[in-house]
Coordinates of C-alpha atoms and ligand atoms in Angstrom, one line a residue:
X28 CA -8.0 3.4 14.2
X29 CA -5.6 0.5 14.0
X30 CA -6.3 -2.4 11.6
X31 CA -3.8 -4.7 13.3
X32 CA -4.8 -4.4 17.0
X33 CA -4.1 -8.0 17.9
X34 CA -0.8 -8.2 16.1
X35 CA 0.4 -5.0 17.8
X36 CA -0.6 -6.5 21.2
X37 CA 1.1 -9.8 20.5
X38 CA 4.4 -8.2 19.3
X39 CA 4.7 -5.6 22.1
X40 CA 8.3 -5.1 23.2
X41 CA 9.8 -6.4 19.9
X42 CA 11.4 -4.6 16.9
X43 CA 8.5 -5.8 14.8
X44 CA 6.1 -3.7 17.0
X45 CA 8.1 -0.5 16.5
X46 CA 8.1 -1.0 12.7
X47 CA 4.4 -1.9 12.6
X48 CA 3.4 1.0 14.8
X49 CA 5.4 3.4 12.6
X50 CA 3.9 2.1 9.4
X51 CA 0.4 2.3 10.8
X52 CA 0.9 5.9 11.8
X53 CA 2.2 6.7 8.3
X54 CA -0.7 5.0 6.6
X55 CA -3.1 6.9 8.8
X56 CA -1.4 10.2 7.8
X57 CA -1.7 9.3 4.2
X58 CA -5.5 8.6 4.7
X59 CA -5.9 12.0 6.5
X60 CA -4.1 13.9 3.7
X61 CA -6.0 12.1 0.9
X62 CA -9.3 12.7 2.7
X63 CA -8.5 16.5 2.7
X64 CA -7.7 16.3 -1.0
X65 CA -10.8 14.3 -1.9
X66 CA -12.9 17.0 -0.1
X67 CA -11.2 19.7 -2.2
X68 CA -11.5 18.0 -5.6
X69 CA -14.1 16.3 -7.7
X70 CA -11.5 14.4 -9.7
X71 CA -12.0 10.7 -8.8
X72 CA -10.9 7.4 -10.3
X73 CA -13.4 5.8 -12.6
X74 CA -15.7 3.6 -10.5
X75 CA -14.7 -0.1 -10.7
X76 CA -11.7 0.7 -13.0
X77 CA -8.7 -1.1 -11.3
X78 CA -6.6 -1.2 -14.4
X79 CA -3.5 0.1 -12.5
X80 CA -3.2 -3.3 -10.7
X81 CA -4.5 -5.6 -13.4
X82 CA -1.0 -6.4 -14.8
X83 CA 1.1 -4.9 -12.0
X84 CA 2.7 -6.5 -9.0
X85 CA 4.2 -4.2 -6.4
X86 CA 7.8 -4.4 -5.3
X87 CA 7.9 -4.0 -1.5
X88 CA 10.3 -2.6 1.0
X89 CA 10.8 -4.8 4.0
X90 CA 8.6 -2.6 6.2
X91 CA 5.7 -2.5 3.8
X92 CA 5.9 -6.3 3.5
X93 CA 5.9 -6.6 7.3
X94 CA 2.8 -4.4 7.6
X95 CA 1.0 -6.4 4.8
X96 CA 1.9 -9.7 6.7
X97 CA 0.5 -8.3 9.9
X98 CA -2.6 -7.1 8.2
X99 CA -3.2 -10.5 6.7
X100 CA -2.6 -12.3 10.0
X101 CA -5.1 -10.0 11.7
X102 CA -7.8 -9.8 9.0
X103 CA -7.4 -12.9 6.8
X104 CA -5.6 -15.5 9.0
X105 CA -6.4 -18.5 6.8
X106 CA -5.1 -16.7 3.7
X107 CA -2.0 -15.7 5.6
X108 CA -1.2 -19.3 6.5
X109 CA -1.6 -20.3 2.9
X110 CA 0.7 -17.5 1.7
X111 CA 3.4 -18.9 4.0
X112 CA 3.1 -22.0 1.8
X113 CA 3.3 -19.8 -1.3
X114 CA -0.3 -20.3 -2.1
X115 CA -2.0 -17.0 -3.0
X116 CA -5.7 -16.4 -3.2
X117 CA -5.8 -15.4 -6.9
X118 CA -3.6 -17.5 -9.0
X119 CA -2.7 -15.3 -12.0
X120 CA 0.2 -15.8 -14.3
X121 CA 1.3 -12.2 -14.0
X122 CA 0.3 -9.3 -11.8
X123 CA -0.6 -9.0 -8.2
X124 CA -1.8 -12.2 -6.6
X125 CA -4.3 -10.3 -4.4
X126 CA -6.1 -8.7 -7.4
X127 CA -9.7 -10.0 -7.5
X128 CA -11.0 -9.6 -11.1
X129 CA -14.5 -10.4 -10.0
X130 CA -14.9 -7.8 -7.3
X131 CA -15.7 -4.2 -8.3
X132 CA -13.1 -3.1 -5.7
X133 CA -10.5 -5.5 -7.0
X134 CA -7.9 -5.3 -4.1
X135 CA -8.5 -8.1 -1.6
X136 CA -6.0 -6.7 0.9
X137 CA -7.1 -3.1 0.8
X138 CA -6.1 -2.2 4.3
X139 CA -2.7 -3.9 4.0
X140 CA -1.8 -2.6 0.6
X141 CA 1.7 -0.9 0.1
X142 CA 2.6 2.7 -0.5
X143 CA 2.4 2.7 -4.3
X144 CA -1.2 1.3 -4.2
X145 CA -2.3 3.9 -1.7
X146 CA -1.4 6.6 -4.1
X147 CA -3.0 5.2 -7.3
X148 CA -5.0 8.1 -8.8
X149 CA -4.3 10.5 -5.9
X150 CA -0.7 11.5 -6.0
X151 CA 1.7 14.3 -7.2
X152 CA 5.4 14.1 -7.5
X153 CA 8.3 16.6 -7.7
X154 CA 10.0 18.0 -10.8
X155 CA 13.8 18.3 -11.1
X156 CA 13.5 21.9 -9.9
X157 CA 11.4 20.9 -6.8
X158 CA 8.0 22.0 -8.1
X159 CA 5.0 19.8 -7.4
X160 CA 3.7 18.1 -10.6
X161 CA 0.7 16.0 -11.4
X162 CA -0.3 13.9 -14.4
X163 CA -3.6 12.1 -14.9
X164 CA -3.2 8.3 -14.8
X165 CA -2.5 6.9 -18.3
X166 CA -5.6 4.6 -18.1
X167 CA -7.9 7.5 -17.4
X168 CA -10.1 7.8 -20.5
X169 CA -9.5 10.9 -22.6
X170 CA -13.3 11.4 -22.9
X171 CA -13.7 11.5 -19.1
X172 CA -10.9 13.9 -18.8
X173 CA -12.4 16.2 -21.4
X174 CA -15.8 16.0 -19.6
X175 CA -14.2 17.3 -16.3
X176 CA -14.8 20.9 -15.4
X177 CA -12.4 22.5 -16.3
X178 CA -11.5 20.0 -19.1
X179 CA -8.3 18.0 -18.5
X180 CA -5.7 16.4 -20.8
X181 CA -3.1 13.6 -20.6
X182 CA -0.2 16.0 -19.8
X183 CA 1.8 17.2 -16.9
X184 CA 0.3 20.0 -14.7
X185 CA 2.7 22.1 -12.5
X186 CA 2.2 24.0 -9.2
X187 CA -0.8 26.3 -9.1
X188 CA -1.9 24.9 -12.4
X189 CA -2.8 21.8 -10.5
X190 CA -4.9 23.8 -8.0
X191 CA -6.8 25.5 -10.9
X192 CA -7.4 22.1 -12.6
X193 CA -8.3 19.9 -9.5
X194 CA -9.1 22.3 -6.7
X195 CA -6.0 21.2 -4.6
X196 CA -2.7 19.5 -5.0
X197 CA -2.8 15.8 -4.1
X198 CA -0.2 14.5 -1.6
X199 CA 3.2 13.3 -2.8
X200 CA 4.2 9.7 -2.0
X201 CA 7.9 10.5 -1.6
X202 CA 7.0 12.9 1.4
X203 CA 5.6 9.9 3.3
X204 CA 8.2 7.3 2.2
X205 CA 11.2 9.4 3.1
X206 CA 10.4 9.5 6.8
X207 CA 9.2 6.0 7.2
X208 CA 11.7 4.1 5.1
X209 CA 14.7 6.1 6.0
X210 CA 15.9 3.3 8.3
X211 CA 14.7 0.5 6.0
X212 CA 16.9 -1.4 3.5
X213 CA 16.9 -0.1 0.0
X214 CA 16.2 -3.5 -1.5
X215 CA 12.7 -4.3 -2.7
X216 CA 11.2 -7.6 -3.7
X217 CA 8.0 -8.7 -5.4
X218 CA 5.0 -9.3 -3.1
X219 CA 5.0 -13.1 -3.9
X220 CA 8.7 -13.4 -3.1
X221 CA 8.9 -11.4 0.2
X222 CA 5.6 -11.9 1.8
X223 CA 5.8 -15.6 2.8
X224 CA 9.0 -15.1 4.9
X225 CA 7.5 -12.0 6.6
X226 CA 4.4 -13.8 7.7
X227 CA 6.6 -16.7 8.9
X228 CA 8.8 -14.3 10.9
X229 CA 5.8 -12.6 12.5
X230 CA 4.3 -15.9 13.5
X231 CA 7.6 -16.9 15.1
X232 CA 7.8 -13.6 17.0
X233 CA 4.2 -13.9 18.2
X234 CA 4.9 -17.5 19.3
X235 CA 8.1 -16.4 21.2
X236 CA 6.2 -13.6 22.9
X237 CA 3.4 -16.0 23.9
X238 CA 5.7 -18.9 24.9
X239 CA 9.2 -17.5 25.8
X240 CA 10.5 -21.1 26.4
X241 CA 9.4 -22.2 22.9
X242 CA 12.0 -24.6 21.5
X243 CA 11.3 -23.7 17.9
X244 CA 14.2 -22.6 15.8
X245 CA 14.0 -18.9 14.8
X246 CA 13.0 -18.3 11.2
X247 CA 14.9 -15.7 9.2
X248 CA 13.1 -12.4 8.7
Ligands
SF4_323 S1 -2.1 -4.9 -3.4 FE1 -4.1 -4.4 -4.0 S2 -4.0 -2.4 -4.9 FE2 -1.9 -3.2 -4.8 S3 -1.6 -4.1 -6.8 FE3 -2.3 -5.7 -5.4 S4 -4.5 -5.8 -5.8 FE4 -3.8 -3.8 -6.6
SF4_324 S1 -5.5 5.1 -11.0 FE1 -6.1 4.9 -13.1 S2 -6.2 2.8 -13.6 FE2 -6.2 3.0 -11.3 S3 -8.3 3.0 -10.7 FE3 -7.7 5.1 -11.0 S4 -8.2 5.6 -13.1 FE4 -8.2 3.4 -13.0

């Protein structure tokens, strides 16, 4: 189910629509794969933890930023307008400006979060020889790992060893990014630097689609 219904409708026929539809389809595939993994494993993040984004701010590819912009315009319009003015909801000296320290769920833009955040705690990667590898998150308490059945450690697990330890191998972020970002630029920028211009650009596209004779000067993407 789409989380950016109105924005898709309002950008139909534009390049932005193509990008947003592709990103949405990829994010849905990630959700489907992770759901399968969560059904097969009992290894879950510690409830309310959120340490992975406490002092971290994601670097975004252009398409991830565009999806985040669309999600904000659809789901938190007032916040989106403030972000255009570089005013973020949680003013923190470092780390992600969407991290809510008071909420047990922490992320205030959960449906619009980028690739890296979708894979926190549920991701494998590939070794140099192409084998799937998995390592528990560095913040996962050693005592909780030891209490898992079978007991786990802070080390790398490879191939079938992951299946024995977790019940199944979690999806790899690179498998999803390769397809979707193959035609994106290779540059990334911090959320706070890239997001305002993407929201501005989307607002301009929506305005042009609604009012084709609009005299406004186009904003740069
Ligand atoms: S977007 Fe959400 S999940 Fe990602 S770092 Fe920010 S608060 Fe954390
Ligand atoms: S990935 Fe690690 S730091 Fe993030 S919520 Fe899970 S256990 Fe906590």
